[in-house]
Coordinates of C-alpha atoms in Angstrom, one line a residue:
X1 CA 33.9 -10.4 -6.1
X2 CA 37.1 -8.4 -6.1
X3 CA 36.9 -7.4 -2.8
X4 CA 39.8 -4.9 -2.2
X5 CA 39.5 -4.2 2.3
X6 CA 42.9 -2.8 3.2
X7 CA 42.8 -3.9 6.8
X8 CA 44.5 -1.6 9.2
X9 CA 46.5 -2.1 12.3
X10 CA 45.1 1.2 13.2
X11 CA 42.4 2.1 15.6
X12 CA 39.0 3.8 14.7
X13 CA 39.2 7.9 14.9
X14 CA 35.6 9.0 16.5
X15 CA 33.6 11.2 14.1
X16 CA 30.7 13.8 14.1
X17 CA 27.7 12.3 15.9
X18 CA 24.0 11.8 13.2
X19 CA 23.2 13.8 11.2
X20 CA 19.6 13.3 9.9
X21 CA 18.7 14.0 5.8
X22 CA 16.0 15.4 4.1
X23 CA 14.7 14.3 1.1
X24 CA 15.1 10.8 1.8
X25 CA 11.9 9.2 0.6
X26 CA 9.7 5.5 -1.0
X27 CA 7.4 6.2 -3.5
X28 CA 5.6 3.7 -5.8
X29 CA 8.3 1.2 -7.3
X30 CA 11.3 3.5 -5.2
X31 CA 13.4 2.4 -2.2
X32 CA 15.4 5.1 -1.2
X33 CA 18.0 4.0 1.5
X34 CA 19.3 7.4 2.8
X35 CA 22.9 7.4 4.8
X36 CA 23.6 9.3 8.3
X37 CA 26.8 9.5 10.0
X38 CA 27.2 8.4 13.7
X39 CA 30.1 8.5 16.5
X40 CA 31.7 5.3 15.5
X41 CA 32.2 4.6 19.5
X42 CA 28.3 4.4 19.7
X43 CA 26.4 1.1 19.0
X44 CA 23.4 1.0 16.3
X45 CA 20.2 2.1 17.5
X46 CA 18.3 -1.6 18.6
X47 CA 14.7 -0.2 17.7
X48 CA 13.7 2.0 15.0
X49 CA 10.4 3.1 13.6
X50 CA 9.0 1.8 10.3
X51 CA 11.4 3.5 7.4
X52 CA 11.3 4.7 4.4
X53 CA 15.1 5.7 4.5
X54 CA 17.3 2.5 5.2
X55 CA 20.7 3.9 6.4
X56 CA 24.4 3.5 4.2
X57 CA 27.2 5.1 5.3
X58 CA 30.8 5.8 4.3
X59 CA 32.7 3.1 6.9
X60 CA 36.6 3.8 6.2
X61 CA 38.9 0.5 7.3
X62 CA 39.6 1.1 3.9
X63 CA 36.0 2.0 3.5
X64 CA 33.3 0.1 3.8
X65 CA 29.6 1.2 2.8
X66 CA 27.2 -0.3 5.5
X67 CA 23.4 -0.2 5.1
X68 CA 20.9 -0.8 8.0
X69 CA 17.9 -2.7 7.9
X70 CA 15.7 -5.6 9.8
X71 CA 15.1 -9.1 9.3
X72 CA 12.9 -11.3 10.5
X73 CA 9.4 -11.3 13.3
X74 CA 9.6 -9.4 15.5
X75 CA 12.3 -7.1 13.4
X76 CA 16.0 -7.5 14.2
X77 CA 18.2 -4.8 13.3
X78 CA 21.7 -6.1 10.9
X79 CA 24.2 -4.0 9.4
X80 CA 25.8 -5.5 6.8
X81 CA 28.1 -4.1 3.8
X82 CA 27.0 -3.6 0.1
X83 CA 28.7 -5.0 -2.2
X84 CA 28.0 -4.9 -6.1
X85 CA 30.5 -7.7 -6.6
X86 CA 28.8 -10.5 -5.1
X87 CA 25.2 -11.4 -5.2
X88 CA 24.7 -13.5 -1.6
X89 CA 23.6 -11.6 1.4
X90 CA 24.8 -12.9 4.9
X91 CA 25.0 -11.8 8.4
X92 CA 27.0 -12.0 12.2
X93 CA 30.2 -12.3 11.2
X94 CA 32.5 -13.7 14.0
X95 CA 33.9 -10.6 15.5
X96 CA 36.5 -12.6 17.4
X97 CA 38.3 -13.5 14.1
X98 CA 37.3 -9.9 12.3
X99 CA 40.7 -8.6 12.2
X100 CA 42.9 -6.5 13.8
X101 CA 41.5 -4.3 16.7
X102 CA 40.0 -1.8 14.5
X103 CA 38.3 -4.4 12.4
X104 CA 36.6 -6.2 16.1
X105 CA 35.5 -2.9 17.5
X106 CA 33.5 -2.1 13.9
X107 CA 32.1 -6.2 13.9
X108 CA 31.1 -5.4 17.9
X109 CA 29.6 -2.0 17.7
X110 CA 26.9 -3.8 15.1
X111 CA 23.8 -5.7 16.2
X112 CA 23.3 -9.7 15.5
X113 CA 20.5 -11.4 14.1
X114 CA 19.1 -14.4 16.3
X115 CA 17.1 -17.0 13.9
X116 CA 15.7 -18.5 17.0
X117 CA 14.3 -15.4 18.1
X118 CA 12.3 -15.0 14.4
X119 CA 8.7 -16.3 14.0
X120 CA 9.2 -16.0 10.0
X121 CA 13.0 -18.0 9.8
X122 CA 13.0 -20.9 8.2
X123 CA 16.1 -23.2 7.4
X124 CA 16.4 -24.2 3.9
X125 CA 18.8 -26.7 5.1
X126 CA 21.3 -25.2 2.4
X127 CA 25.1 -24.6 3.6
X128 CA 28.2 -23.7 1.9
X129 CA 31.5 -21.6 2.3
X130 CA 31.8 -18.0 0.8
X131 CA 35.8 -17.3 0.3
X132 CA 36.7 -13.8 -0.4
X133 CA 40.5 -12.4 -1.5
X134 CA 40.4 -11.1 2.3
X135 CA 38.4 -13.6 4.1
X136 CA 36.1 -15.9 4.2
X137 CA 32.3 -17.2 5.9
X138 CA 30.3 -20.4 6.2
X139 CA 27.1 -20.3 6.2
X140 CA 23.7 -21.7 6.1
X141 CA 20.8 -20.7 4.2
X142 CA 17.7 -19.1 5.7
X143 CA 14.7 -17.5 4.2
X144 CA 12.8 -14.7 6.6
X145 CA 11.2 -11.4 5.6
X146 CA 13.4 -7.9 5.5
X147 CA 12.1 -4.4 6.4
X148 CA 14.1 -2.2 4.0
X149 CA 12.7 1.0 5.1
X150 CA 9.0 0.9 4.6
X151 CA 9.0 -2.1 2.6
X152 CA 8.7 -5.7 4.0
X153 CA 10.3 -8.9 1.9
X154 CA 8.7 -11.8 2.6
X155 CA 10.9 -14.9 2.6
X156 CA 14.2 -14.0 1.3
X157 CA 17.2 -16.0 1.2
X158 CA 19.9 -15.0 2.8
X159 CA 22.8 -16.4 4.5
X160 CA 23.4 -16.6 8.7
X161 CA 27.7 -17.4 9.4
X162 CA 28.4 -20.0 11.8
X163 CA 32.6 -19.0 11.6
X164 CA 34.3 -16.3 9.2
X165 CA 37.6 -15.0 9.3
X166 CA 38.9 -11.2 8.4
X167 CA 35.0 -10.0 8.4
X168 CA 34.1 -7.7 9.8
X169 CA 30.9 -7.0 8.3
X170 CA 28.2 -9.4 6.8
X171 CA 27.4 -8.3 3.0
X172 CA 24.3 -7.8 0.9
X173 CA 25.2 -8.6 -2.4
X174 CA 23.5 -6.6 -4.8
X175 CA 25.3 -8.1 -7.7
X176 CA 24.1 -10.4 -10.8
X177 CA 20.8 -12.1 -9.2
X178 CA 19.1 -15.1 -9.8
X179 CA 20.9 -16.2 -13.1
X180 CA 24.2 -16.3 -11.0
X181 CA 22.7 -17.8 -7.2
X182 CA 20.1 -20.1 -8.2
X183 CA 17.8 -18.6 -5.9
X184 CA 16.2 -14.6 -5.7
X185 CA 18.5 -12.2 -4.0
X186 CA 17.2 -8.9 -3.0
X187 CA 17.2 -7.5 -6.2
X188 CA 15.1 -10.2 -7.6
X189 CA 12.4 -10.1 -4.8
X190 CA 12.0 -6.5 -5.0
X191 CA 10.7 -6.4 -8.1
X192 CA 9.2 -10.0 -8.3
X193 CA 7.1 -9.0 -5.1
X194 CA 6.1 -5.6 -7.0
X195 CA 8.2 -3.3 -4.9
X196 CA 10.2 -1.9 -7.6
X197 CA 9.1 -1.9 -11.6
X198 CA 12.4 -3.7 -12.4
X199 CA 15.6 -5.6 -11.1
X200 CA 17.5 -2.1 -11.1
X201 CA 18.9 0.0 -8.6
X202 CA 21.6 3.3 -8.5
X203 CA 24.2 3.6 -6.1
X204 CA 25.5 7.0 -4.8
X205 CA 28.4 6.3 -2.4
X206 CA 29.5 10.1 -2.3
X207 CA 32.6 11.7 -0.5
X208 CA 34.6 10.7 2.5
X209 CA 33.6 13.7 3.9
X210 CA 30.0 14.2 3.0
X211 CA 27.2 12.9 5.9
X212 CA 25.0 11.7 2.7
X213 CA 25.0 8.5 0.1
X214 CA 22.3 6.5 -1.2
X215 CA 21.3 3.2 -2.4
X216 CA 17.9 3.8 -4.4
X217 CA 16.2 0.2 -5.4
X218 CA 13.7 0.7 -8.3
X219 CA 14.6 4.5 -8.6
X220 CA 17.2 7.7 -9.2
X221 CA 17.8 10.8 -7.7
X222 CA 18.3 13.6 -10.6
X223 CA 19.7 16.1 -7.9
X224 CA 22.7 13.6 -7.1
X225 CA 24.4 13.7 -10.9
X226 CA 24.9 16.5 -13.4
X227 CA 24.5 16.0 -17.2
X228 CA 22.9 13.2 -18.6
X229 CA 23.4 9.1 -17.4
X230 CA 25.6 7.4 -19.8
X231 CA 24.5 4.1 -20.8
X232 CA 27.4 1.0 -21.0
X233 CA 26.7 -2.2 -21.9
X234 CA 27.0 -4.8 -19.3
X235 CA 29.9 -7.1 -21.0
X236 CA 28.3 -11.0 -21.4
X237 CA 30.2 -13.6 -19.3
X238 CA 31.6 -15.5 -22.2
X239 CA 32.8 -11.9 -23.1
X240 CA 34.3 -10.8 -19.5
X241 CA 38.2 -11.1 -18.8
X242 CA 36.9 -13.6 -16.2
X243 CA 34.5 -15.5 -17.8
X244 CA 32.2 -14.6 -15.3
X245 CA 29.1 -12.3 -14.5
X246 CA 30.2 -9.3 -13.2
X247 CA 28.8 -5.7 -13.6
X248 CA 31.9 -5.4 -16.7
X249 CA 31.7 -3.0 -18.8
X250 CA 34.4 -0.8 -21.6
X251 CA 36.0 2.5 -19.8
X252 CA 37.5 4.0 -23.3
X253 CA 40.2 6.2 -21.5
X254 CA 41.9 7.2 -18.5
X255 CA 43.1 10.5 -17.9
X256 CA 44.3 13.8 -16.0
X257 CA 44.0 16.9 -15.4
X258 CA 46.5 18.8 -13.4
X259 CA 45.7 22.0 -11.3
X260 CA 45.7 24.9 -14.4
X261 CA 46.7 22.6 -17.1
X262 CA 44.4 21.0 -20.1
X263 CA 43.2 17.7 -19.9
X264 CA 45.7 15.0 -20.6
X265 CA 44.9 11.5 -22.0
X266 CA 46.7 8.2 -21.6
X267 CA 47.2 6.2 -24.8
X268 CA 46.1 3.1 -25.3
X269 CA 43.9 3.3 -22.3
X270 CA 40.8 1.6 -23.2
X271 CA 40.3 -1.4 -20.8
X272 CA 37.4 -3.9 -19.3
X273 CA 36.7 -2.7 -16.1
X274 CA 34.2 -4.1 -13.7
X275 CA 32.8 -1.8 -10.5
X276 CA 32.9 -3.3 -7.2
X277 CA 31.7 -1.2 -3.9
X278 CA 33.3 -3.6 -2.2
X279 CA 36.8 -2.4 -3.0
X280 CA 38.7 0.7 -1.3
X281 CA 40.8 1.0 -4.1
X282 CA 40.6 0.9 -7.9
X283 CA 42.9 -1.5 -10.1
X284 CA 44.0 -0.9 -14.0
X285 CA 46.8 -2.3 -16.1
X286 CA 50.0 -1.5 -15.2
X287 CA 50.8 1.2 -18.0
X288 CA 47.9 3.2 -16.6
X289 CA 49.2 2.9 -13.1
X290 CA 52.1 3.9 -13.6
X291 CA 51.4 7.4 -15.8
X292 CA 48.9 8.2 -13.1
X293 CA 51.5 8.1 -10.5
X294 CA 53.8 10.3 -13.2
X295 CA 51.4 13.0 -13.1
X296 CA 50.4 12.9 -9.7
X297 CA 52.1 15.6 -7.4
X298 CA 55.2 14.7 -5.7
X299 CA 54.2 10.7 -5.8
X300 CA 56.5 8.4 -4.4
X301 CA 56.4 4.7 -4.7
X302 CA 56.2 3.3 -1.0
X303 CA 59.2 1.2 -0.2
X304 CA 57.6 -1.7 1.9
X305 CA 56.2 -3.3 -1.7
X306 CA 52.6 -2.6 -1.6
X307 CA 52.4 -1.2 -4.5
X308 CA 51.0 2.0 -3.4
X309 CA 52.0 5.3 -4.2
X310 CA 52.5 7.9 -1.3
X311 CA 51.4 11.6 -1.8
X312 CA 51.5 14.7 0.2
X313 CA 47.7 14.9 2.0
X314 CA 48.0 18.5 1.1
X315 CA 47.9 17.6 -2.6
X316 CA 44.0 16.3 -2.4
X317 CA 43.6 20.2 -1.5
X318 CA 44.4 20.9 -5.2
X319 CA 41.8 21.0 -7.8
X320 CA 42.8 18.3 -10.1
X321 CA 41.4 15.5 -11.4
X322 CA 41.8 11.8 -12.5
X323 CA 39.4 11.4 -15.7
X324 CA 38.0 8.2 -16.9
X325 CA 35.8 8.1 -20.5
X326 CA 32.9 6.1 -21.2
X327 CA 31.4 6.9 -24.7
X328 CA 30.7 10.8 -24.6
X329 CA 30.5 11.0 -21.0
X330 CA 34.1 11.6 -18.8
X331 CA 33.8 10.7 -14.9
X332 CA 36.5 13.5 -13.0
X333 CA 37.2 12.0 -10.0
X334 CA 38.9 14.7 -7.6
X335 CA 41.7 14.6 -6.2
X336 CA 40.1 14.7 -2.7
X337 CA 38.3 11.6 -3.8
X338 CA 40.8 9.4 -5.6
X339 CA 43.6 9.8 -2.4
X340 CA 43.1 7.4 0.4
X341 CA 44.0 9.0 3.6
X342 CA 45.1 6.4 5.6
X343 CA 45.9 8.7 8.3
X344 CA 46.0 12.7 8.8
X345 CA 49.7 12.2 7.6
X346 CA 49.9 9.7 5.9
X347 CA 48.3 9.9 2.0
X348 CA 48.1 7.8 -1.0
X349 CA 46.9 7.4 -4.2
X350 CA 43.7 5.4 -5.0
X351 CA 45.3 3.1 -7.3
X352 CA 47.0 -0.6 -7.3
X353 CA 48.2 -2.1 -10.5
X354 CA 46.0 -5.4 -12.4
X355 CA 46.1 -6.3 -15.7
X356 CA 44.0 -9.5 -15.4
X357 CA 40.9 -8.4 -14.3
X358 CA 40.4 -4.2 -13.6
X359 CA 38.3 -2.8 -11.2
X360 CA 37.1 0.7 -10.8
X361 CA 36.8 0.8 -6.7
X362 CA 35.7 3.0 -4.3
X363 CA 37.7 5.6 -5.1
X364 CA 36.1 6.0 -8.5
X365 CA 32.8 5.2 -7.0
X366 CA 33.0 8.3 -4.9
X367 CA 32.9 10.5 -7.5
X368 CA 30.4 8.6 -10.3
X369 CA 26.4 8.2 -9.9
X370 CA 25.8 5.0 -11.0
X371 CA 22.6 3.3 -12.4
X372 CA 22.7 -0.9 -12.4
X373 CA 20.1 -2.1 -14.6
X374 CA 19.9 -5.7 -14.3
X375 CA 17.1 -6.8 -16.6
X376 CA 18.5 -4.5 -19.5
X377 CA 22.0 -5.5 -19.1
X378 CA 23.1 -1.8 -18.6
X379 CA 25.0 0.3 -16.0
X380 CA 24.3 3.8 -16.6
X381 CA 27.4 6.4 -15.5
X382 CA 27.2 10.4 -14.4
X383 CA 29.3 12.6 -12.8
X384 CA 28.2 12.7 -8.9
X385 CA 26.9 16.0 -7.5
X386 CA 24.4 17.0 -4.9
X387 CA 21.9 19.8 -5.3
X388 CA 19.1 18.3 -3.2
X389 CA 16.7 15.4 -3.9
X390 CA 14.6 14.6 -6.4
X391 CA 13.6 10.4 -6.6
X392 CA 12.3 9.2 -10.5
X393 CA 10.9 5.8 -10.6
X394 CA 13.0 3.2 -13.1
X395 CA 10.2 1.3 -15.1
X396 CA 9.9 -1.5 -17.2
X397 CA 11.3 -2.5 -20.5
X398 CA 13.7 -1.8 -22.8
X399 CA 14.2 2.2 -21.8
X400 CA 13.3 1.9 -18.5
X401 CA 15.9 4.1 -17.0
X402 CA 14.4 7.8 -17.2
X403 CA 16.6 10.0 -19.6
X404 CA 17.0 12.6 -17.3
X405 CA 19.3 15.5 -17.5
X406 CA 20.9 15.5 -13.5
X407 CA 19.2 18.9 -12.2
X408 CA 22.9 20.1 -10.8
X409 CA 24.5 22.3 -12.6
X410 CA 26.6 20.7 -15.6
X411 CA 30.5 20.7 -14.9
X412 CA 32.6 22.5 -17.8
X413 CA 34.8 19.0 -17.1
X414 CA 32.5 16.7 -18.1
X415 CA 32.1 16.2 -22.1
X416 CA 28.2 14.6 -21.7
X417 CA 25.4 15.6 -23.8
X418 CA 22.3 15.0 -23.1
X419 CA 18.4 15.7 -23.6
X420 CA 15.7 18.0 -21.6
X421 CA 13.8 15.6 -20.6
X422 CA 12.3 16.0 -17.2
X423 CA 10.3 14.1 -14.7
X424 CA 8.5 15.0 -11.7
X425 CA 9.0 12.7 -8.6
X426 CA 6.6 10.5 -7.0
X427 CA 4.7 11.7 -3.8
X428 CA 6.4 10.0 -0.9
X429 CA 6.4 9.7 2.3
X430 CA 9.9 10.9 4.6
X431 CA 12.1 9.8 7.4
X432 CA 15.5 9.1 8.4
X433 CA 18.2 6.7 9.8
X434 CA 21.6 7.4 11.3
X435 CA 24.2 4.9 10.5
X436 CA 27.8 4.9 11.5
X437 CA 30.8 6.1 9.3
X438 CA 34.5 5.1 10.8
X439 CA 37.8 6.4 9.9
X440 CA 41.0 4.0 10.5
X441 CA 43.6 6.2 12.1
X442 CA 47.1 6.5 13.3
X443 CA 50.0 8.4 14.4
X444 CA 53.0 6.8 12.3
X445 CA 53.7 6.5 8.8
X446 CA 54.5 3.1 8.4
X447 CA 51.1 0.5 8.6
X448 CA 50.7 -2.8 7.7
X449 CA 48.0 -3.1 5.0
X450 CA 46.6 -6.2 3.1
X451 CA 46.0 -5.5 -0.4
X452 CA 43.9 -8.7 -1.4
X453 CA 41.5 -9.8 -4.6
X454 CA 39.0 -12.1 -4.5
X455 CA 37.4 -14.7 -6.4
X456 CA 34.5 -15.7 -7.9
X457 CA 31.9 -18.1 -8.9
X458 CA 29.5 -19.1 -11.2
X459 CA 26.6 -22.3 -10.6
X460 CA 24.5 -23.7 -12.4
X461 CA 21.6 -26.0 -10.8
X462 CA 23.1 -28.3 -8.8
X463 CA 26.6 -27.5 -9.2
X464 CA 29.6 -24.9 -9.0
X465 CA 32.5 -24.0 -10.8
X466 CA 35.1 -21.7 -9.5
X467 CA 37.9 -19.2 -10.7
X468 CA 40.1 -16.9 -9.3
X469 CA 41.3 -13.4 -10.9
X470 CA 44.8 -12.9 -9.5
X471 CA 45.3 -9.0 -8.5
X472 CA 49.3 -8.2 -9.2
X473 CA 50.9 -5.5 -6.4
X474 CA 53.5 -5.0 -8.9
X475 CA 56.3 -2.3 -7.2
X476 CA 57.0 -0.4 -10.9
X477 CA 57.3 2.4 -9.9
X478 CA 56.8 5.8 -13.2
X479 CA 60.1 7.5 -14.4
X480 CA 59.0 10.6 -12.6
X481 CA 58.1 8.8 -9.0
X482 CA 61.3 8.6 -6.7
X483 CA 60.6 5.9 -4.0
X484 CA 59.7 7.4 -0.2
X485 CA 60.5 6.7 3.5
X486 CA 57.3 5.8 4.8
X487 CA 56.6 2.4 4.5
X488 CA 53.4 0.7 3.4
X489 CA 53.7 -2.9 4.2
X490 CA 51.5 -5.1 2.1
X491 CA 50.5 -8.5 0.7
X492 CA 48.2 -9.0 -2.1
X493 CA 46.6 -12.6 -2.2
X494 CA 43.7 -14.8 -4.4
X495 CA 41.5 -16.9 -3.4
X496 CA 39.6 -19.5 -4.4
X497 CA 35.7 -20.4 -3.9
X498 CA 34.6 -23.4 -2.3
X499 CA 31.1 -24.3 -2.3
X500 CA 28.9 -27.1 -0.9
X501 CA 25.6 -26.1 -2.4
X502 CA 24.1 -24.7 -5.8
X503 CA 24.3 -20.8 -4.2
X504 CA 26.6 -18.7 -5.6
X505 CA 29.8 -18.5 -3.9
X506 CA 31.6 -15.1 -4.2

């Protein structure tokens, strides 16, 4: 996993208390886990009904996107990040060793999962060290059953930590499954266990500022995307820049579109890119970097060497747009989406420079609805909207996505084309979940940030081999960017995997 967290020496700015959704709903072979936003300062409710609505929310330390469920008999409330760039899921991080303040107050304000406490645990005597760019966990293997809303797992393998360092979350990895572990994940047992029709899921992170997202297992929501789902090929291992399974895929172009000017695009733009919830920022080769932070208003390359570019916060007022091309479709990321506010004054552009192995991150993310079809080998790209709900079961086989139009209204930015095909949704039962969204805060203008990749690795029974994708936080600054004032301290580091089982190590 490429696992970009920008840890903060900043503390955690409260936020608007929960907020509950509508229209969150499970229907035959759907999972729909809705999002809420709660005061960060308040802990995790310790009992919760039966759900059909399994919380995620927007968690900003960079941003982290934390779902709520239960393991185990009786039911133990976890939060835990997703992440589509690994594949294991673990819990309790050690909060002691979580990070700076910011990062222990988020691990503390979460609930841990006992195994002694769990009539259903079971130790699969299994233990191995997960390594991230920013961090690291070991970990032995469990099997216990999960309530994901109103759906019970029985005897999934996940992951308990005994020590981890810069964590401040567990994860559930909802990357590549069983060909990549050795064992079902979540995805797997979902649809093995005849929850879902298929090992697919789409992933709706939404804005920084909106109270809603959504992780729907087995299903899409046609009132979260306008115009029709694009389909990418998932790029084959032996195919990747990596070598390695990853949700890759080919972006054709980058692009921009100022406020009252006509779309511009880059040359010689076409890259591998792989998408990765689990970074706050998004990483492309250097020459696209650096003509995105020539076009961006007022950009300034930060003087403490992180790499990032510094912008007026005013400029994500403006109604511009940062364009990225898959076949017919383009993704226009807002401005508002594609600036990381790091604090009320302090502003920067979503955007780190890697020509080794690219990532479209959480700011991309924000503004794309994105389909991840694992037994087809497809991800499936729109432009994100939100017009209400409206949940349409994924099926089996070869076209088992629905082609859908999005019911929102089509964008005259986006160039997709698509057919009228409709579909009712299933009848479902409804309820909610609050779950917390943070924001990392601070008066100054100068932080220190970590801007860190991560490795990844790939086993076979029995055995694992590792690699390492290096991400660059090369300082080249544009010919039209003039270097600023504030200071944006960073490091960017690689790691590498180490693993004393079969299980995938990410």
């Amino acid at each position: 996993m490429l696992s970009t967290l920008l840890t903060l020496c900043l503390s955690l700015a409260p936020l608007s208390s929960a907020s509950a959704l509508p229209n969150t709903k499970r229907g035959s072979g759907i999972l729909a886990l809705s999002v809420a936003a709660v005061n960060t300062t308040q802990l995790l409710p310790s009992k919760h009904k039966r759900q059909d609505a399994v919380a995620l929310a927007n968690v900003q330390t960079g941003t982290r996107y934390v779902v709520t469920f239960s393991i185990g008999t009786p039911p133990q409330p976890v939060s835990v990040s997703i992440d589509t760039g690994s594949s294991d899921t673990w819990v309790d991080p050690d909060c002691s060793t979580a990070g700076p303040q910011s990062s222990i107050d988020l691990c503390n304000s979460y609930p841990v999962y006992t195994v002694d406490l769990s009539s259903t645990a079971e130790d699969t005597g299994e233990s191995t060290t997960l390594s991230y760019g920013k961090g690291s966990a070991d970990v032995e293997y469990y099997t216990d059953n999960f309530l994901l809303g109103g759906a019970t797992v029985i005897a999934q393998q996940f992951a308990v930590a005994s020590d981890s360092t810069d964590m401040p979350t567990g994860l559930m990895g909802v990357g590549p499954g069983i060909e990549l572990t050795g064992y079902p994940t979540i995805i797997d047992q979902l649809a093995d266990q005849g929850i879902t029709n298929s090992r697919a899921f789409s992933l709706d992170l939404r804005s920084v500022n909106a109270p809603a997202g959504a992780i729907i297992f087995g299903g899409i929501d046609t009132k979260k995307y306008k115009g029709s789902l694009e389909k990418c090929p998932i790029i084959p291992a032996e195919d990747a820049p990596d070598d390695f399974d990853r949700y890759w895929i080919n972006m054709d172009a980058v692009g921009i579109t100022k406020p009252g000017d006509s779309p511009k695009t880059y040359p010689a733009s076409s890259t591998p890119v792989f998408l990765d919830s689990g970074g706050t920022l998004s990483r492309l080769p250097t020459p696209i970097y650096n003509a995105v932070a020539a076009d961006f208003p007022g950009a300034t390359l930060d003087t403490g060497g992180s790499g990032l570019y510094i912008v007026d916060c005013s400029v994500a007022d403006l109604p511009g747009t940062v364009d990225f091309t898959f076949g017919a479709t383009i993704i226009n990321i807002p401005y508002h989406e594609f600036i990381w506010f790091i604090n009320p004054t302090l502003c920067v552009i979503g955007l780190l420079p890697e020509d080794d192995a690219p990532v479209l991150g959480d700011s991309f993310l924000r503004g794309a609805y994105v389909v991840y079809d694992q037994d087809n080998q497809n991800l499936l790209l729109a432009n994100t909207d939100d017009c209400g709900s409206e949940l349409v079961a994924i099926e089996k086989g070869p076209d088992a996505v629905p082609s859908v139009t999005g019911a929102c209204a089509a964008s005259t930015s986006s160039s997709s084309t698509s057919s009228s095909t409709t579909s009712s949704s299933p009848t479902s039962s409804t309820s909610s979940l609050s779950i917390s969204t943070t924001t990392s805060s601070s008066s100054s203008a100068s932080l220190s940030s970590s801007a860190s990749s991560s490795s990844s690795s790939s086993a076979t029974s029995g055995t694992s081999t590792t690699a390492s994708s290096t991400a660059s936080s090369s300082s080249t600054s544009s010919s039209s960017a003039s270097s600023s004032s504030s200071s944006v301290a960073s490091s960017s580091s690689s790691s590498t995997t180490t693993s004393s089982s079969k299980y995938n190590s990410v």
